[in-house]
JSON list of C-alpha atoms in Angstrom, two decimals:
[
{"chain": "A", "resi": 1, "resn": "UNK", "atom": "CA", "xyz": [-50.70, -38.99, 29.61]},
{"chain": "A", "resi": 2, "resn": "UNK", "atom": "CA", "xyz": [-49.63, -40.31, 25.87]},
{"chain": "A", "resi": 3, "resn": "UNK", "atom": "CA", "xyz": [-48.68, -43.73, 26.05]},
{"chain": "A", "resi": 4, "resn": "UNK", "atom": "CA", "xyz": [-45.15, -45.12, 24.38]},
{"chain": "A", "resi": 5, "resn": "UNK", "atom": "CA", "xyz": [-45.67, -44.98, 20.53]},
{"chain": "A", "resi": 6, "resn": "UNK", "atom": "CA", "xyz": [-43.73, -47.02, 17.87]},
{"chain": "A", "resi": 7, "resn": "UNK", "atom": "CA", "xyz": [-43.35, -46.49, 14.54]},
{"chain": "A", "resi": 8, "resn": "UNK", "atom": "CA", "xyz": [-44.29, -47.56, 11.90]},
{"chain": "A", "resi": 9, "resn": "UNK", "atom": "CA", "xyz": [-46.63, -50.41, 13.42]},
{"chain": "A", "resi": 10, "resn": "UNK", "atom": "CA", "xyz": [-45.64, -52.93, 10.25]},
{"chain": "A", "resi": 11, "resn": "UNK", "atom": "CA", "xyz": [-43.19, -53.01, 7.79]},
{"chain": "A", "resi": 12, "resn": "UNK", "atom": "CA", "xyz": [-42.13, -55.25, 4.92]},
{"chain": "A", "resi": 13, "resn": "UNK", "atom": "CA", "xyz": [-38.61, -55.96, 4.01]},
{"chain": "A", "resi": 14, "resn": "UNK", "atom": "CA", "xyz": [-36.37, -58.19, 1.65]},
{"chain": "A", "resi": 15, "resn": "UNK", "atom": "CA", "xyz": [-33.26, -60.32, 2.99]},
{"chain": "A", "resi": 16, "resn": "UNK", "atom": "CA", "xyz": [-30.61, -57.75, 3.20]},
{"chain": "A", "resi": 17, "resn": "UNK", "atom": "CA", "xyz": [-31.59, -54.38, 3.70]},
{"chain": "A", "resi": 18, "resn": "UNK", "atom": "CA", "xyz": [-31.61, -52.32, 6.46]},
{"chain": "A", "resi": 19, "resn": "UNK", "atom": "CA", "xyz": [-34.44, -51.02, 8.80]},
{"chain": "A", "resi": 20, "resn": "UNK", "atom": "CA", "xyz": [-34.42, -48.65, 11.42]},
{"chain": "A", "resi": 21, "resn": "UNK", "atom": "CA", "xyz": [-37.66, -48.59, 14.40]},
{"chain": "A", "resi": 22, "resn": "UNK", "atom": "CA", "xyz": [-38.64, -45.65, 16.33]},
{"chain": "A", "resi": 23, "resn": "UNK", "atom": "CA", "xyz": [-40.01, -45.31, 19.74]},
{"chain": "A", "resi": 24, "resn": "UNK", "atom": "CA", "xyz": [-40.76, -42.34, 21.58]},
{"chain": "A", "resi": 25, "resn": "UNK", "atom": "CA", "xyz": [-41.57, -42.97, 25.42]},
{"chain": "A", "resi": 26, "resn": "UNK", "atom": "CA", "xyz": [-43.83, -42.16, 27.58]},
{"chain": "A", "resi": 27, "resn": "UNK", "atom": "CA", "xyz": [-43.17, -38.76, 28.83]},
{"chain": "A", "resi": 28, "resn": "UNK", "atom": "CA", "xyz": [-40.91, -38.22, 31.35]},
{"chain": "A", "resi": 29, "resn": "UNK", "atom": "CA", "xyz": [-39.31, -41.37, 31.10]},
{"chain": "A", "resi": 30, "resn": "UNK", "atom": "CA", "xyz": [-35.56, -41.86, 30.48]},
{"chain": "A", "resi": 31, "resn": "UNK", "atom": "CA", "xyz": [-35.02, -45.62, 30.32]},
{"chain": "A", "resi": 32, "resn": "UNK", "atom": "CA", "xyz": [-35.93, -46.85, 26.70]},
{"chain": "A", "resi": 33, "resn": "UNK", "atom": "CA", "xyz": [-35.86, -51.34, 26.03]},
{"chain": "A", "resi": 34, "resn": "UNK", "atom": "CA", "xyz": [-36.01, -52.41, 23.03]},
{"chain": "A", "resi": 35, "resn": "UNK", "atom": "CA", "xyz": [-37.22, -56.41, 23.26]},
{"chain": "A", "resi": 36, "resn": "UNK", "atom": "CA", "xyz": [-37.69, -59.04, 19.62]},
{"chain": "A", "resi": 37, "resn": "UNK", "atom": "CA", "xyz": [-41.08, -61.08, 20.49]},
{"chain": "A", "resi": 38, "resn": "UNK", "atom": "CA", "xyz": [-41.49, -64.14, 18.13]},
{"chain": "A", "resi": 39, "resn": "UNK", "atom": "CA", "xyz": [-44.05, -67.14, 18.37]},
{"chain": "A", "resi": 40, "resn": "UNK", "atom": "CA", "xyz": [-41.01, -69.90, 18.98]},
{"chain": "A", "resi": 41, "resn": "UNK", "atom": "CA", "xyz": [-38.45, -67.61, 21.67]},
{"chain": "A", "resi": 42, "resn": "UNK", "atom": "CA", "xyz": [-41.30, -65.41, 23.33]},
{"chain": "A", "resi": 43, "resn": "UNK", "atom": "CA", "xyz": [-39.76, -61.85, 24.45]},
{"chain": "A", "resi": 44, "resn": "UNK", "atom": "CA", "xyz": [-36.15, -61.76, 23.77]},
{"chain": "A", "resi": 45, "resn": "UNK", "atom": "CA", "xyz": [-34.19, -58.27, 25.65]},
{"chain": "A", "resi": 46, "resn": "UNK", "atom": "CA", "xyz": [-32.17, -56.35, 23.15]},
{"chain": "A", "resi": 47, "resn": "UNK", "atom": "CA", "xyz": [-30.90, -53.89, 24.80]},
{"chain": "A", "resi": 48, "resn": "UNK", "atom": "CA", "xyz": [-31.68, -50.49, 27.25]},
{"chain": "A", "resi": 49, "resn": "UNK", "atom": "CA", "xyz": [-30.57, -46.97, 27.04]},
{"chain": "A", "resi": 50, "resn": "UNK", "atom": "CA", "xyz": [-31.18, -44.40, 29.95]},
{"chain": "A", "resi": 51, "resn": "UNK", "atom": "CA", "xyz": [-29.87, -40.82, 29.07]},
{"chain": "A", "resi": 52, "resn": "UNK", "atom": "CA", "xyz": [-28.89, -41.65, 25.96]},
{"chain": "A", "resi": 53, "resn": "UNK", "atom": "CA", "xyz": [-26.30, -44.25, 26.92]},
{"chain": "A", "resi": 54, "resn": "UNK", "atom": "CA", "xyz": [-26.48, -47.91, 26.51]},
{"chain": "A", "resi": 55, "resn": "UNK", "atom": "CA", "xyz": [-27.07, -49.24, 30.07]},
{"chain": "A", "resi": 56, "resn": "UNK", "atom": "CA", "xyz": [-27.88, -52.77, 29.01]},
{"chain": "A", "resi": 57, "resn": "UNK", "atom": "CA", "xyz": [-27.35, -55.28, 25.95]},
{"chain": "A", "resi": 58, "resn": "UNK", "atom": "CA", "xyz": [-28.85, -58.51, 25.56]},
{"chain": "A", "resi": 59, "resn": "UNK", "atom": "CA", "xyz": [-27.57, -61.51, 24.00]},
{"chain": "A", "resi": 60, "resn": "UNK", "atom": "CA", "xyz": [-27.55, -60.51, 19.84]},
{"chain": "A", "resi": 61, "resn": "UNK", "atom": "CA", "xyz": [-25.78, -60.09, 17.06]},
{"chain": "A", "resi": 62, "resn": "UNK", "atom": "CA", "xyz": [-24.18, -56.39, 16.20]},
{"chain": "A", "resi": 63, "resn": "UNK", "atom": "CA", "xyz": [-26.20, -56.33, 13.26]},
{"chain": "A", "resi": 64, "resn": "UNK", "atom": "CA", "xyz": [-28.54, -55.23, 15.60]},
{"chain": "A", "resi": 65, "resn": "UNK", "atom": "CA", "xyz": [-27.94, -51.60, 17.21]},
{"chain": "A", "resi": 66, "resn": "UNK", "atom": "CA", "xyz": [-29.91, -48.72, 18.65]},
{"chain": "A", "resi": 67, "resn": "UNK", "atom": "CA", "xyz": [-29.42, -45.02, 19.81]},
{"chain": "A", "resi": 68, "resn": "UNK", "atom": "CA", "xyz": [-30.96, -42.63, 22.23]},
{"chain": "A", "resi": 69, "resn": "UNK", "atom": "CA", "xyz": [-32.03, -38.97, 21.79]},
{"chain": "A", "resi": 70, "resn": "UNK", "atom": "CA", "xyz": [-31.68, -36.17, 24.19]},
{"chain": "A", "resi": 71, "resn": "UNK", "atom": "CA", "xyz": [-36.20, -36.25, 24.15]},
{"chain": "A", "resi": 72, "resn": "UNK", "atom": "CA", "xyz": [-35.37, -39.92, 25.25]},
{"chain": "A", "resi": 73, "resn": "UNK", "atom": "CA", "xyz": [-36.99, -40.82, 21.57]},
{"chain": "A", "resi": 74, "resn": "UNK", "atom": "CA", "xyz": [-35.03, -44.02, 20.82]},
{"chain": "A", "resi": 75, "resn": "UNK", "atom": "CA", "xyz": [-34.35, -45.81, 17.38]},
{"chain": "A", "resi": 76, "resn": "UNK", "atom": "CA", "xyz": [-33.31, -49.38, 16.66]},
{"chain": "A", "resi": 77, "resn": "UNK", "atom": "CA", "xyz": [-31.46, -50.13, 13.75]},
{"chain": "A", "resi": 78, "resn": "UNK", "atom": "CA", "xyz": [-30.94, -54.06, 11.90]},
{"chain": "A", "resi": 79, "resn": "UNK", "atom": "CA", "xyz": [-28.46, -53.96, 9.05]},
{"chain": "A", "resi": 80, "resn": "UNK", "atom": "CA", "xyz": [-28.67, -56.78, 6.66]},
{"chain": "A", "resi": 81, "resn": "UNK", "atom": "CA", "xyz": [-31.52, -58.63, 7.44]},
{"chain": "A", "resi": 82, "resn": "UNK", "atom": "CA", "xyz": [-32.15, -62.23, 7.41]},
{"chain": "A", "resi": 83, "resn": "UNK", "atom": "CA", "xyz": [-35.54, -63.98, 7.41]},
{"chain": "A", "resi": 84, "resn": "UNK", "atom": "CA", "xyz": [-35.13, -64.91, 10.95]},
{"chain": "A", "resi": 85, "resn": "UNK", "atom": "CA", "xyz": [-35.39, -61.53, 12.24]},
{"chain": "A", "resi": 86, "resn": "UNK", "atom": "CA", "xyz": [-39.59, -61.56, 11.36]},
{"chain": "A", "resi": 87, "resn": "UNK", "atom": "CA", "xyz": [-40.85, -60.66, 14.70]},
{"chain": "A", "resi": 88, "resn": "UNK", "atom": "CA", "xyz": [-43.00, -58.43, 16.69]},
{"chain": "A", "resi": 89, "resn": "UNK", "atom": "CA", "xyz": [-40.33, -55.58, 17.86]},
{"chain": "A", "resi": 90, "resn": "UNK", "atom": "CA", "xyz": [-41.63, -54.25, 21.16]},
{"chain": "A", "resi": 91, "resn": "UNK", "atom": "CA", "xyz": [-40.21, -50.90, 23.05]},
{"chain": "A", "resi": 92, "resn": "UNK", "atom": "CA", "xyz": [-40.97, -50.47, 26.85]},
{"chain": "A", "resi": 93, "resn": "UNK", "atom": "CA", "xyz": [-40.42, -46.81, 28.70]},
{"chain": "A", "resi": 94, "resn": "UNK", "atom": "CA", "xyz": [-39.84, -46.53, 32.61]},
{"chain": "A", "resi": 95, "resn": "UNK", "atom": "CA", "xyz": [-38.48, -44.03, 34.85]},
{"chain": "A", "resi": 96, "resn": "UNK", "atom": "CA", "xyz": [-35.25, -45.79, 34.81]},
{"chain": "A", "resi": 97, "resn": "UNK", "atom": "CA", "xyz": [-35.01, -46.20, 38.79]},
{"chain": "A", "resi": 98, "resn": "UNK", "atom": "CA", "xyz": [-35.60, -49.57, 40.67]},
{"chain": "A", "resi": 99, "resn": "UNK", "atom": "CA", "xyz": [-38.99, -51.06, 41.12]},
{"chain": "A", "resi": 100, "resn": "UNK", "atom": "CA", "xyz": [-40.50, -48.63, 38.14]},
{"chain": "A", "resi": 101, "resn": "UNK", "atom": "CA", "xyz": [-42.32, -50.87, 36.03]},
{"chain": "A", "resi": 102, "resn": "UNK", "atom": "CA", "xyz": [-42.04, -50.38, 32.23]},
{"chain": "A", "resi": 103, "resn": "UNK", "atom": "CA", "xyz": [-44.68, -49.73, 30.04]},
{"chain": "A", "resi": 104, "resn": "UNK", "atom": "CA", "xyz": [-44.96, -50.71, 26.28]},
{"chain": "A", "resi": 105, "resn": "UNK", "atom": "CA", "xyz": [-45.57, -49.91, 23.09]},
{"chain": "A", "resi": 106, "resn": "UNK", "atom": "CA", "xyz": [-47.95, -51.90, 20.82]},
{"chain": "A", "resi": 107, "resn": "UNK", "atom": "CA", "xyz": [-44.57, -52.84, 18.24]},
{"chain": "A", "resi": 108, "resn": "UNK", "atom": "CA", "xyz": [-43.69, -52.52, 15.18]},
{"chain": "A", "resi": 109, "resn": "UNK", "atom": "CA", "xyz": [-44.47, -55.77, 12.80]},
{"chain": "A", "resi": 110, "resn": "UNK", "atom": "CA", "xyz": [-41.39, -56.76, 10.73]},
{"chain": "A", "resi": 111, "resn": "UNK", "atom": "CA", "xyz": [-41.55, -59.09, 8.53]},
{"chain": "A", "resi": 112, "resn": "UNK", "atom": "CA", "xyz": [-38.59, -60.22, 5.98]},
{"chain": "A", "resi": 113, "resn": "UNK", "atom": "CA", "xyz": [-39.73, -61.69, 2.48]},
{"chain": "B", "resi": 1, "resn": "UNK", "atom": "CA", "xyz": [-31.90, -70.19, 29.02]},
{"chain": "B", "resi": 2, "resn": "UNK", "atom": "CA", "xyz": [-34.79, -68.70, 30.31]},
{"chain": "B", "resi": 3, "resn": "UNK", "atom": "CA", "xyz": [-34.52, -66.98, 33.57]},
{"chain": "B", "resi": 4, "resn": "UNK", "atom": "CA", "xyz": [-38.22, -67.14, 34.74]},
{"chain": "B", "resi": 5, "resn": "UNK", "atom": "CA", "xyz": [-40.60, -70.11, 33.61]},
{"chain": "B", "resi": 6, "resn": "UNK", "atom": "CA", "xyz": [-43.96, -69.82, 33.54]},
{"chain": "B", "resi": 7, "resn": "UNK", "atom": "CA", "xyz": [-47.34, -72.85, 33.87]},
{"chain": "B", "resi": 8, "resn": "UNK", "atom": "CA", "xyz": [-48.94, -73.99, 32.31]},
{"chain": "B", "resi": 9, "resn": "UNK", "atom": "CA", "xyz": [-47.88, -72.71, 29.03]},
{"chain": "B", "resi": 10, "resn": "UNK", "atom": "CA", "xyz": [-51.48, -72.92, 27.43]},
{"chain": "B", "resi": 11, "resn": "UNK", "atom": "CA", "xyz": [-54.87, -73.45, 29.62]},
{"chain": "B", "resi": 12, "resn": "UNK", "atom": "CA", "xyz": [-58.27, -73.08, 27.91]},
{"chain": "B", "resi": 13, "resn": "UNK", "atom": "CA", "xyz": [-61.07, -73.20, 30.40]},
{"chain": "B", "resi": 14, "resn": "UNK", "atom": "CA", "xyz": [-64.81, -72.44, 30.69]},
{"chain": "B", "resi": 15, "resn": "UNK", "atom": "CA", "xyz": [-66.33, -69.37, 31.68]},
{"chain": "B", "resi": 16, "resn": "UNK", "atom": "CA", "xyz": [-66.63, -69.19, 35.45]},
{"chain": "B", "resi": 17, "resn": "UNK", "atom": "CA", "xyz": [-64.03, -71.32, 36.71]},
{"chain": "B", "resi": 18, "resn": "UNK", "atom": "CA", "xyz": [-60.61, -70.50, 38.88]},
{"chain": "B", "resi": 19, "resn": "UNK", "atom": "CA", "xyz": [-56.95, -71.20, 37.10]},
{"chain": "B", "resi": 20, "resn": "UNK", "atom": "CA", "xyz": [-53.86, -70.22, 38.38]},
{"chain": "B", "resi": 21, "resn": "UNK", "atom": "CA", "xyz": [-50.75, -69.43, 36.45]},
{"chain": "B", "resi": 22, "resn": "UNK", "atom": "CA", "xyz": [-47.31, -69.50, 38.12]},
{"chain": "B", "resi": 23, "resn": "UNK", "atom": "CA", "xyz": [-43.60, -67.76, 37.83]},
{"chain": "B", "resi": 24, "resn": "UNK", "atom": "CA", "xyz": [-40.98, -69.45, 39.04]},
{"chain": "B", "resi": 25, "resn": "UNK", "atom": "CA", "xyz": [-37.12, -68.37, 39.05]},
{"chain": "B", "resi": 26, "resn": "UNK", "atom": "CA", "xyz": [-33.95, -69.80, 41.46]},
{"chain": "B", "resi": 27, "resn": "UNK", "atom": "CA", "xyz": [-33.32, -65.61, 40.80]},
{"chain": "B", "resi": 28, "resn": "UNK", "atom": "CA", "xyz": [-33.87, -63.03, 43.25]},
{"chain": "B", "resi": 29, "resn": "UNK", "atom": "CA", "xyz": [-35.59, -60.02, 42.17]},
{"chain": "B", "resi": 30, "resn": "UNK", "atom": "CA", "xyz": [-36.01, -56.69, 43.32]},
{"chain": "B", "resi": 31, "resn": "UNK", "atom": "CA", "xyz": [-39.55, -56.62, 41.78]},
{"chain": "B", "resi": 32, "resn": "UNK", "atom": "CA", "xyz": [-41.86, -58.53, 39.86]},
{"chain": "B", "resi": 33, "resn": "UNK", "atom": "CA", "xyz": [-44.61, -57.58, 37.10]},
{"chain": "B", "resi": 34, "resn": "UNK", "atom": "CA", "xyz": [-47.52, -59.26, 35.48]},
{"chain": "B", "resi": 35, "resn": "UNK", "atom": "CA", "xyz": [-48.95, -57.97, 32.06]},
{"chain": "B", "resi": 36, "resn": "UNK", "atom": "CA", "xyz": [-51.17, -58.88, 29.84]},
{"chain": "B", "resi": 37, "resn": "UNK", "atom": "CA", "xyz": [-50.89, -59.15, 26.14]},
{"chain": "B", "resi": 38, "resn": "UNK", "atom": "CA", "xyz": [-53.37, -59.34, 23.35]},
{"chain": "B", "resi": 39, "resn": "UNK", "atom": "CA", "xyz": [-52.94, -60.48, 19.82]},
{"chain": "B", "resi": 40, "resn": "UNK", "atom": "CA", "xyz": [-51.31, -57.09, 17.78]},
{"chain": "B", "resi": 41, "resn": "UNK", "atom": "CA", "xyz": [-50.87, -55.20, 20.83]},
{"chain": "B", "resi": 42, "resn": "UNK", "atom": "CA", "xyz": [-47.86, -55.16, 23.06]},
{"chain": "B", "resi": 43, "resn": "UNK", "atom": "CA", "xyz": [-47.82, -56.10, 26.70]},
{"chain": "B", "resi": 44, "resn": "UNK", "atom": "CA", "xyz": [-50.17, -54.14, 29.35]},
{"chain": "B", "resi": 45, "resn": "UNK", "atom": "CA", "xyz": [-49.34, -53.63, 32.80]},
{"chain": "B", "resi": 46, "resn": "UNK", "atom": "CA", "xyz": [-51.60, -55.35, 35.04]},
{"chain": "B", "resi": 47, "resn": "UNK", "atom": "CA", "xyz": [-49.48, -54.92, 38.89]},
{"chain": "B", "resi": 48, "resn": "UNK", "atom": "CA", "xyz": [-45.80, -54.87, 40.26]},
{"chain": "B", "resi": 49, "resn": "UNK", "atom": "CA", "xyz": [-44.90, -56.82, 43.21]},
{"chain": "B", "resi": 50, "resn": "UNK", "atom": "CA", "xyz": [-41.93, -55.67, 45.61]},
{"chain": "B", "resi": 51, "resn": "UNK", "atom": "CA", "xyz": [-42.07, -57.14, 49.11]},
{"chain": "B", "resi": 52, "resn": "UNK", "atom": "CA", "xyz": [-41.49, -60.79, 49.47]},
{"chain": "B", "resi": 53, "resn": "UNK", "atom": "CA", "xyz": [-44.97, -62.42, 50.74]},
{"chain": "B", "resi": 54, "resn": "UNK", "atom": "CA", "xyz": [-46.76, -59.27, 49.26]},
{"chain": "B", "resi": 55, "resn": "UNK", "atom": "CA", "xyz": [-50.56, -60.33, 47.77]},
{"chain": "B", "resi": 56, "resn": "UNK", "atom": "CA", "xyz": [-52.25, -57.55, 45.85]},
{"chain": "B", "resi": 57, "resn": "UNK", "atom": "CA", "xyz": [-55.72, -57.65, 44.13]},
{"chain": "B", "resi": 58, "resn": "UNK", "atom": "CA", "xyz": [-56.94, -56.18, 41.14]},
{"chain": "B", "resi": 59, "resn": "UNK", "atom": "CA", "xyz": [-60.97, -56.90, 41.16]},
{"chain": "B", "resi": 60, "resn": "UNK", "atom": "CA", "xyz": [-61.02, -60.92, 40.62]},
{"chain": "B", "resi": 61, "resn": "UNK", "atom": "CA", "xyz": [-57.42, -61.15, 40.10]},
{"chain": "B", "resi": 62, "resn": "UNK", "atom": "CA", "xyz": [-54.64, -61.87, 42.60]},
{"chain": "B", "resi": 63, "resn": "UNK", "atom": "CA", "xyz": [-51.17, -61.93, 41.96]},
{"chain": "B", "resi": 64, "resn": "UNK", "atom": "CA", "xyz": [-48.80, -62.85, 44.96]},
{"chain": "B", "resi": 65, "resn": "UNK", "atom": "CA", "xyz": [-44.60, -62.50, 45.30]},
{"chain": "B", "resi": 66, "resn": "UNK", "atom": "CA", "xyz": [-42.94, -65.12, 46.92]},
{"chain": "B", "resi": 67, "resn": "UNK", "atom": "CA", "xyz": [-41.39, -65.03, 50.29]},
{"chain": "B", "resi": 68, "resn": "UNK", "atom": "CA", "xyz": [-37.58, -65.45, 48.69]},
{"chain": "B", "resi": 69, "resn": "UNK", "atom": "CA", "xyz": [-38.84, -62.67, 45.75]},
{"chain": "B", "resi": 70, "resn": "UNK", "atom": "CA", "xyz": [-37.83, -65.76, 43.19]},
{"chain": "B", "resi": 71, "resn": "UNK", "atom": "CA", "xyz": [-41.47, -66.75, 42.33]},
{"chain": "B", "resi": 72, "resn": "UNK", "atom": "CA", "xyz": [-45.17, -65.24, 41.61]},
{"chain": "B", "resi": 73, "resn": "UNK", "atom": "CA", "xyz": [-48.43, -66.57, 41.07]},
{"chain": "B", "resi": 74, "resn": "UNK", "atom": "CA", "xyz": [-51.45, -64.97, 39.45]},
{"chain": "B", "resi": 75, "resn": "UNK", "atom": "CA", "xyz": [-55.52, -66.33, 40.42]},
{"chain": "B", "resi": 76, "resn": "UNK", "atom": "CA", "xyz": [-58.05, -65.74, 38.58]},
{"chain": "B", "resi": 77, "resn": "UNK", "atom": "CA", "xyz": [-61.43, -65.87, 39.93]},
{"chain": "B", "resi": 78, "resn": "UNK", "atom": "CA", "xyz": [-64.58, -66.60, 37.78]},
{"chain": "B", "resi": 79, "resn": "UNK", "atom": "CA", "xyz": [-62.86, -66.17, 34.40]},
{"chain": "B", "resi": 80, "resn": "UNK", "atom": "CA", "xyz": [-64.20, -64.97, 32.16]},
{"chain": "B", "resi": 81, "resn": "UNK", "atom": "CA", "xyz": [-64.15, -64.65, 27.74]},
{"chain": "B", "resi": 82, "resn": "UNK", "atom": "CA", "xyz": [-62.47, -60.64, 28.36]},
{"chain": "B", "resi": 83, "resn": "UNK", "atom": "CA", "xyz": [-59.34, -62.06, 30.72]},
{"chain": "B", "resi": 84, "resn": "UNK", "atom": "CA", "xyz": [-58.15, -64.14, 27.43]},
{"chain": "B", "resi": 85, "resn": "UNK", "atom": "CA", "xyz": [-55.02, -62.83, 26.33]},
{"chain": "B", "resi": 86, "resn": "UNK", "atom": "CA", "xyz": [-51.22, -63.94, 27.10]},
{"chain": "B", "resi": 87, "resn": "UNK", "atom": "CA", "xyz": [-49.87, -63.63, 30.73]},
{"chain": "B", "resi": 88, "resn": "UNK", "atom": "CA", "xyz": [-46.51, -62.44, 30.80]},
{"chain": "B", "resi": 89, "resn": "UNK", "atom": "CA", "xyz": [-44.35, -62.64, 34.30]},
{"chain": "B", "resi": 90, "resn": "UNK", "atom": "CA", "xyz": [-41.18, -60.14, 34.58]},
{"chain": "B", "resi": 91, "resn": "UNK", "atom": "CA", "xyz": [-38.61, -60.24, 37.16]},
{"chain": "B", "resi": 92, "resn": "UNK", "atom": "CA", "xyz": [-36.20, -56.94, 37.62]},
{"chain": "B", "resi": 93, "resn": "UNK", "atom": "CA", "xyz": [-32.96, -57.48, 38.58]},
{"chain": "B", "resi": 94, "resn": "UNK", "atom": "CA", "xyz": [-30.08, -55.59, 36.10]},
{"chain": "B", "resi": 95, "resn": "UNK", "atom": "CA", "xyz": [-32.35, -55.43, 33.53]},
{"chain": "B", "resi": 96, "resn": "UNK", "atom": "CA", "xyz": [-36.02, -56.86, 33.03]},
{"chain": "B", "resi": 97, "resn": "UNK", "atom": "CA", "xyz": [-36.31, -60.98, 32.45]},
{"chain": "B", "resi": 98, "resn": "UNK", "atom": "CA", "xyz": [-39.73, -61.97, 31.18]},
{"chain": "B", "resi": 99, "resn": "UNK", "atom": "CA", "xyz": [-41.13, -65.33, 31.43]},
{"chain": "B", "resi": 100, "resn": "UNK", "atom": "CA", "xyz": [-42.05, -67.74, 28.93]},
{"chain": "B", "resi": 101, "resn": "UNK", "atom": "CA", "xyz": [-45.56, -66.82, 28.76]},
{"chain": "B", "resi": 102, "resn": "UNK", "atom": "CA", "xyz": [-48.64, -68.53, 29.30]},
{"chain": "B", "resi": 103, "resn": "UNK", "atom": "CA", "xyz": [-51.80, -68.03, 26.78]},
{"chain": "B", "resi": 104, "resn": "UNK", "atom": "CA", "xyz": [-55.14, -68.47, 28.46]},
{"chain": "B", "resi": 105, "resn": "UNK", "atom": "CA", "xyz": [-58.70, -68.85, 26.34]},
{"chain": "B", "resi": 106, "resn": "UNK", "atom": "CA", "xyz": [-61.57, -68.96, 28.52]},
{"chain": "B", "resi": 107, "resn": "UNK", "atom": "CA", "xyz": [-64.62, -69.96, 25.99]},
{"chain": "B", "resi": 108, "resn": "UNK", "atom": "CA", "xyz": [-68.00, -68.89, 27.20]}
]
């Protein structure tokens, strides 16, 4: 069984632009988290979708927002970005129902010149 | 605020010897996972805990849920260089809450 695969695994910005993330889950899967991991705030939630609707947000800015497809493929989107959003951007896949743990991704590397 | 805390945060030991890592929450959970996370990879699932009290073992590691499902601990037995890597505690309630980590180095 594929695992969850992100892409791309690093990309370089500049302060300002915009970036969008994509994660396509494990199959069969229909919950989709999105979670920032930096040295200084360890793993941060950003938010979940399950059947393509946002079923959980965690505590950032609107800057940052994300979608769902109908495959359950997901994409995360940061408009202009700041230097503090360098971090390891981690995806995790479950079944979406209770006690189903999720499985991740290996990221995708942003980092903001 | 972070809902789960983890200790120690760092622990380098020797080859051989027993640590212990613990998760500790005033949160109730419905279940609790343990992963393990090496540099420029993300997180790997190493067990999920559901029953209060429950003790599971996964060859020379045991992880155990607390009574109250608002704590965990993880043993390791006879580390050794391969279990290095950063331990990562998650509790599920509305969403998953992971815990502040703890990076272990066992040096041979």
């Amino acid at each position: 069984k594929a695992g969850v695969t992100q892409t791309p695994r690093y990309l370089i910005k500049t302060r300002g632009q915009q970036v969008t993330l994509s994660c396509s889950p494990i199959s069969g899967h229909r919950s989709v988290s999105w979670y920032q991991q930096t040295p200084g705030q360890g793993l941060q939630f950003l938010f979940e979708y399950f059947s393509e609707t946002q079923r959980n947000k965690g505590n950032f800015p609107g800057r940052f927002s994300g979608r769902q497809f109908s495959n359950s493929r997901s994409e995360m989107n940061v408009s202009t970005l700041e230097l503090g959003d360098s971090a390891l951007y981690l995806c995790a896949s479950s079944p979406g129902t209770r006690n189903q743990p999720q499985h991740f991704g290996d990221g995708t590397r942003l980092s903001i010149l | 605020t972070q809902l789960l805390e983890q200790s120690p945060q760092f622990l380098s030991i020797q080859e051989g010897e027993n640590l212990t890592v613990y998760c500790n929450s005033s949160s109730v959970f419905s279940s609790l996972q343990w992963y393990r996370q090496e540099p420029g990879e993300g997180p790997v699932l190493l067990v999920t805990v559901v029953t209060g009290g429950e003790v599971k073992k996964l060859k020379r590691l045991t992880f155990q849920f607390g009574d109250a499902r608002k704590d965990s601990s993880l043993h390791i037995t006879a580390a050794q260089p391969g279990d290095t890597g950063l331990y990562l505690c998650a509790g599920e309630g509305n969403q998953f809450y992971f815990g502040t980590g703890t990076s272990l180095t066992v040096i041979p």
